[in-house]
XYZ file of C-alpha atoms in Angstrom:
389
model
C 25.585 2.961 -17.713
C 23.910 0.024 -15.994
C 22.756 2.300 -13.171
C 21.253 4.776 -15.654
C 19.416 1.933 -17.379
C 18.079 0.729 -14.035
C 16.837 4.212 -13.129
C 15.224 4.457 -16.549
C 13.366 1.207 -15.972
C 12.309 2.007 -12.410
C 11.101 5.553 -13.059
C 10.228 5.961 -16.728
C 8.093 2.832 -17.085
C 5.751 3.690 -14.168
C 5.390 7.229 -15.555
C 4.404 5.944 -18.986
C 2.142 3.360 -17.378
C 0.315 6.161 -15.580
C 0.034 8.210 -18.765
C -1.399 5.283 -20.727
C -3.740 4.342 -17.887
C -5.074 7.885 -17.550
C -5.476 8.129 -21.322
C -7.553 4.961 -21.486
C -9.374 5.991 -18.322
C -10.281 9.218 -20.085
C -11.715 7.240 -22.978
C -13.787 5.188 -20.545
C -15.086 8.395 -18.942
C -16.076 9.774 -22.341
C -17.722 6.656 -23.753
C -19.651 6.018 -20.526
C -21.142 9.517 -20.448
C -24.476 9.749 -22.335
C -24.321 13.542 -22.613
C -20.928 13.501 -24.313
C -21.847 10.606 -26.569
C -24.969 12.453 -27.744
C -22.615 14.824 -29.600
C -20.755 12.114 -31.468
C -22.354 13.050 -34.796
C -20.741 16.468 -34.547
C -16.953 15.854 -34.315
C -16.069 19.362 -33.156
C -18.711 19.473 -30.449
C -17.901 15.909 -29.421
C -14.180 16.612 -28.993
C -14.906 19.806 -27.050
C -17.341 18.149 -24.678
C -15.098 15.087 -24.322
C -12.088 17.235 -23.452
C -14.109 19.220 -20.934
C -15.438 16.036 -19.335
C -11.991 14.479 -18.991
C -10.472 17.731 -17.739
C -13.163 18.242 -15.123
C -12.867 14.620 -14.002
C -9.125 14.741 -13.460
C -9.352 18.212 -11.929
C -11.776 16.736 -9.406
C -9.263 13.979 -8.621
C -6.584 16.629 -8.058
C -8.881 18.685 -5.836
C -9.816 15.611 -3.831
C -6.263 14.413 -3.309
C -3.860 17.376 -3.386
C -5.331 20.859 -3.140
C -8.882 22.199 -3.193
C -9.068 25.944 -3.769
C -12.724 25.907 -2.716
C -11.690 25.018 0.833
C -9.196 27.890 0.930
C -11.627 30.606 -0.155
C -12.502 32.909 2.712
C -10.105 31.037 4.999
C -6.407 30.235 5.184
C -4.508 29.255 2.037
C -3.291 26.161 3.863
C -6.860 24.988 4.441
C -6.852 23.938 0.805
C -4.256 21.274 1.582
C -6.744 19.232 3.594
C -7.057 16.701 0.706
C -3.268 16.287 0.694
C -3.321 15.500 4.398
C -5.935 12.796 3.744
C -3.793 11.401 0.935
C -0.837 11.156 3.307
C -3.018 9.445 5.928
C -4.172 6.921 3.334
C -0.645 6.374 2.034
C 0.881 5.629 5.441
C -0.350 2.033 5.914
C 0.003 1.445 2.151
C 3.724 2.213 2.354
C 4.263 -0.268 5.171
C 2.224 -3.102 3.666
C 3.786 -2.381 0.280
C 7.256 -2.723 1.801
C 6.205 -6.090 3.241
C 5.506 -7.305 -0.290
C 8.542 -5.566 -1.811
C 10.999 -7.189 0.595
C 9.563 -10.597 -0.217
C 9.815 -9.927 -3.972
C 13.479 -9.018 -3.645
C 14.090 -12.276 -1.796
C 12.370 -14.392 -4.437
C 9.140 -14.837 -2.475
C 5.526 -13.795 -2.968
C 4.050 -12.411 0.215
C 0.340 -12.454 -0.608
C -0.369 -12.530 3.130
C 0.170 -8.859 3.985
C -3.567 -8.639 4.673
C -3.468 -11.222 7.444
C -0.225 -9.863 8.854
C -1.710 -6.372 8.882
C -4.699 -7.658 10.858
C -2.511 -9.336 13.470
C -0.457 -6.174 13.823
C -3.655 -4.234 14.432
C -4.794 -6.796 17.002
C -1.571 -6.577 18.988
C -1.489 -2.773 18.965
C -5.170 -2.520 19.866
C -4.896 -4.876 22.847
C -1.938 -3.094 24.401
C -3.502 0.239 23.479
C -6.735 -0.235 25.442
C -5.779 -2.863 28.041
C -2.784 -1.163 29.665
C -2.291 2.273 31.169
C 1.225 3.439 30.336
C 2.929 6.851 30.084
C 2.347 8.821 26.847
C 5.674 8.103 25.115
C 6.044 4.512 26.269
C 2.470 3.460 25.503
C 2.494 3.945 21.698
C 5.934 2.338 21.476
C 4.755 -0.686 23.469
C 1.593 -0.946 21.352
C 3.553 -0.792 18.106
C 6.066 -3.362 19.309
C 3.243 -5.709 20.274
C 1.725 -5.435 16.810
C 5.086 -5.870 15.091
C 5.952 -8.914 17.216
C 2.609 -10.629 16.696
C 2.599 -10.029 12.937
C 6.243 -11.024 12.643
C 5.457 -14.391 14.221
C 2.459 -14.767 11.918
C 4.604 -14.051 8.877
C 7.360 -16.299 10.168
C 4.963 -19.263 10.115
C 4.926 -18.971 6.318
C 8.710 -18.870 6.056
C 9.112 -21.783 8.436
C 6.603 -23.938 6.552
C 8.299 -23.188 3.254
C 11.771 -23.791 4.656
C 10.911 -27.065 6.437
C 8.227 -28.607 4.241
C 8.533 -26.843 0.897
C 4.976 -25.493 1.145
C 4.384 -22.798 -1.459
C 4.261 -19.378 0.185
C 1.503 -18.128 -2.133
C -0.914 -20.868 -1.067
C 0.033 -20.607 2.610
C -0.272 -16.811 2.744
C -3.625 -16.835 0.970
C -4.978 -19.390 3.430
C -3.581 -17.460 6.391
C -5.398 -14.357 5.138
C -8.638 -16.275 5.608
C -7.489 -17.467 9.020
C -6.763 -13.895 10.116
C -10.063 -12.620 8.754
C -12.126 -15.213 10.613
C -9.938 -15.024 13.699
C -10.599 -11.316 14.175
C -14.340 -11.929 13.740
C -14.223 -14.469 16.562
C -11.886 -12.378 18.704
C -14.147 -9.329 18.636
C -16.982 -11.421 20.070
C -14.977 -12.458 23.120
C -15.133 -10.596 26.416
C -11.438 -9.835 26.042
C -11.996 -7.560 23.042
C -15.712 -6.746 22.875
C -16.426 -3.192 23.947
C -18.546 -3.088 27.126
C -22.201 -2.379 26.436
C -21.925 -3.293 22.748
C -22.980 -6.408 20.858
C -21.483 -5.465 17.511
C -17.876 -6.585 16.886
C -15.848 -3.570 17.940
C -13.057 -3.323 20.506
C -12.656 -0.532 23.060
C -10.865 2.549 21.811
C -7.161 2.725 22.530
C -6.259 5.162 25.280
C -5.229 8.734 24.521
C -1.704 7.978 25.737
C -1.224 5.265 23.108
C -2.377 7.280 20.110
C 0.117 8.654 17.636
C 0.380 12.448 17.872
C -1.338 14.590 15.252
C 1.073 16.756 13.294
C -1.131 19.671 12.220
C -3.802 19.991 14.867
C -7.141 18.325 15.477
C -8.694 19.498 12.207
C -6.337 17.307 10.152
C -5.854 13.568 10.627
C -2.222 13.450 9.489
C -0.165 11.881 12.278
C 3.356 10.793 13.153
C 2.820 7.442 11.455
C 4.001 8.912 8.158
C 7.469 9.380 9.648
C 7.416 5.792 10.890
C 6.515 4.618 7.387
C 9.289 6.657 5.756
C 11.839 5.417 8.300
C 10.724 1.854 7.576
C 11.277 2.465 3.857
C 14.746 3.841 4.618
C 15.469 0.765 6.731
C 14.403 -1.620 3.955
C 16.569 0.300 1.472
C 19.563 0.085 3.801
C 18.896 -3.574 4.502
C 18.789 -4.509 0.823
C 21.474 -2.172 -0.500
C 24.018 -1.809 2.289
C 23.869 -4.776 4.652
C 25.336 -8.259 4.416
C 21.988 -9.757 5.313
C 20.347 -7.806 2.511
C 22.933 -9.159 0.085
C 21.906 -12.658 1.097
C 18.256 -11.767 0.536
C 19.007 -10.457 -2.947
C 21.261 -13.395 -3.756
C 18.540 -15.891 -2.867
C 16.015 -13.851 -4.810
C 18.196 -13.738 -7.913
C 19.342 -17.355 -7.914
C 18.639 -19.643 -4.978
C 20.828 -22.457 -6.308
C 23.840 -20.186 -6.728
C 23.236 -18.713 -3.275
C 23.117 -22.208 -1.778
C 26.396 -23.070 -3.502
C 27.923 -19.932 -1.996
C 27.058 -21.174 1.491
C 23.927 -19.126 2.133
C 21.299 -20.918 4.195
C 18.114 -20.805 2.123
C 15.833 -21.913 5.019
C 17.271 -19.203 7.274
C 16.857 -16.472 4.642
C 13.345 -17.628 3.761
C 12.175 -17.708 7.363
C 13.793 -14.411 8.323
C 12.445 -12.708 5.210
C 8.885 -13.656 6.058
C 9.355 -12.624 9.694
C 10.471 -9.167 8.548
C 7.691 -8.971 5.969
C 5.137 -9.833 8.616
C 6.660 -7.252 10.971
C 6.410 -4.533 8.307
C 2.791 -5.331 7.517
C 2.049 -5.556 11.244
C 3.648 -2.160 11.709
C 1.174 -0.876 9.134
C -1.709 -2.361 11.111
C -0.434 -0.907 14.364
C 0.046 2.557 12.901
C -3.405 2.393 11.325
C -5.080 1.623 14.651
C -3.079 4.053 16.752
C -3.066 6.833 14.186
C -6.541 7.051 12.696
C -8.946 4.228 13.580
C -8.347 4.063 17.361
C -10.583 0.988 17.660
C -10.251 -2.513 16.264
C -13.081 -3.641 13.970
C -13.609 -6.669 11.763
C -12.950 -4.563 8.671
C -9.813 -2.906 10.017
C -7.694 -4.234 7.162
C -10.010 -3.168 4.364
C -8.190 -4.026 1.154
C -4.841 -2.611 2.294
C -3.043 -5.947 2.242
C -4.135 -6.680 -1.308
C -3.482 -3.116 -2.485
C 0.044 -3.627 -1.164
C 0.700 -6.105 -3.973
C -0.291 -3.477 -6.513
C 1.860 -0.856 -4.800
C 4.896 -3.156 -4.738
C 4.477 -4.015 -8.418
C 4.106 -0.374 -9.394
C 7.109 0.475 -7.233
C 9.170 -2.051 -9.214
C 10.044 -3.963 -6.029
C 12.149 -1.045 -4.784
C 11.665 0.773 -1.442
C 11.652 4.272 -2.953
C 9.373 3.163 -5.759
C 7.021 1.599 -3.218
C 6.769 4.883 -1.315
C 6.014 6.838 -4.486
C 3.499 4.227 -5.659
C 1.742 4.296 -2.284
C 1.303 8.067 -2.499
C 0.018 7.831 -6.072
C -2.524 5.164 -5.216
C -3.566 7.022 -2.084
C -4.134 10.125 -4.207
C -6.297 8.147 -6.608
C -8.308 6.678 -3.749
C -8.975 9.974 -1.973
C -9.549 11.786 -5.246
C -12.117 9.232 -6.343
C -14.607 10.518 -3.783
C -14.441 14.062 -5.182
C -14.580 12.704 -8.713
C -17.996 11.232 -8.091
C -19.411 14.104 -6.045
C -18.192 16.920 -8.328
C -18.698 15.452 -11.790
C -21.107 12.564 -11.364
C -18.496 10.223 -12.844
C -18.581 6.827 -11.116
C -15.773 6.443 -8.582
C -15.203 2.959 -10.024
C -13.353 4.707 -12.865
C -10.482 5.098 -10.403
C -10.408 1.324 -9.915
C -10.290 0.924 -13.700
C -7.293 3.259 -13.845
C -5.582 1.379 -11.026
C -6.163 -1.919 -12.793
C -4.744 -0.521 -16.034
C -1.644 0.741 -14.249
C -1.061 -2.710 -12.796
C -1.624 -4.244 -16.218
C 0.980 -2.033 -17.857
C 3.456 -2.588 -15.020
C 3.006 -6.353 -14.654
C 2.735 -7.072 -18.389
C 4.404 -4.060 -19.994
C 5.348 -5.503 -23.396
C 3.812 -2.555 -25.263
C 5.498 0.099 -23.119
C 8.860 -1.666 -23.194
C 8.648 -2.218 -26.942
C 8.010 1.444 -27.659
C 10.563 2.886 -25.245
C 13.115 0.047 -25.356
C 13.101 -0.609 -21.631
C 14.897 -3.710 -20.423
C 13.938 -6.031 -17.577
C 15.433 -5.277 -14.184
C 16.743 -8.033 -11.949
C 13.612 -7.765 -9.792
C 11.435 -8.295 -12.852
C 13.496 -11.297 -13.901
C 12.841 -12.787 -10.480
C 9.103 -12.181 -10.870
C 9.130 -13.712 -14.359
C 11.060 -16.754 -13.172
C 8.423 -17.220 -10.467
C 5.634 -17.231 -13.009
C 4.718 -13.545 -13.468
C 4.742 -12.320 -17.055
C 6.316 -9.025 -17.940
């Protein structure tokens, strides 16, 4: 019965959050469209035009993120799945950075530093990728390991500071995000990383041998990184659900005082948690460079590290939920481009929908009240740490 209730909380609430968010997003689309609002004095015409506007908008999101029949006309049926391949490409680093935040949540920590850890992972993978000349199979593995190691150390700094000095991980990770952002700006101006013949901050492209293999040919960007991301999610699930170490993580996350009384070393768990979180985010950075970007730039991280917080919240601090949430947010992001080009609706509407989803997930009193959903243990940890919901 408890397991059924947990599944209900972890699956049903995000579904209802999406429904509510898309409903309100539809209202925003309608009320921001002058043509639709010009019919407001005629209820029948207004409802018809409003329904058509919302339908066309969300159809455009579907076509831009899952399947576009226009691409398949006159060519192969599978050509229409190009948007889905882009969604998967976008979701890959989101899964890994989301897992970095999820693991911290389950251990009673807030890893707001996935952005900085992602950047350091990208730096490590990029350096090994363009500086060394290794065989095809060994080179990507060495590049990934370099990124994972570097980011793991960077994340471990946070855990060590918290364990030894009591420094709050939220403050430390936020500050280290700034450090990473400015560090990569400086690094790309050095002779070590600056591409020969260029003055703009961009590193040399990683060698062909170090790049992750494409899965469906050169016309599609989907690469082997998606399998790495899914294996990482499986590892985090096993770690938390099946291993002794994962039990310690969850015990500290649920009640640190009780865990300490049971003989669990809180400093050890805190430090190791942040090392693993940094490694996961760094893996995302490495996969991003070796899979799609192929060259380190100052904006390599984009907003992936911060989107990871949203993904982890939507995923209810569970590995499987994080994977699903990453795909959903990737679909919204890729679909937003088609939304604007096909319907003229501002792509910022997608950001409004994302914000609403986070609102309903992080502070879901209305949803829980209507559907009688109880707090999960992960949510209780978040609430105890100062997050409402």
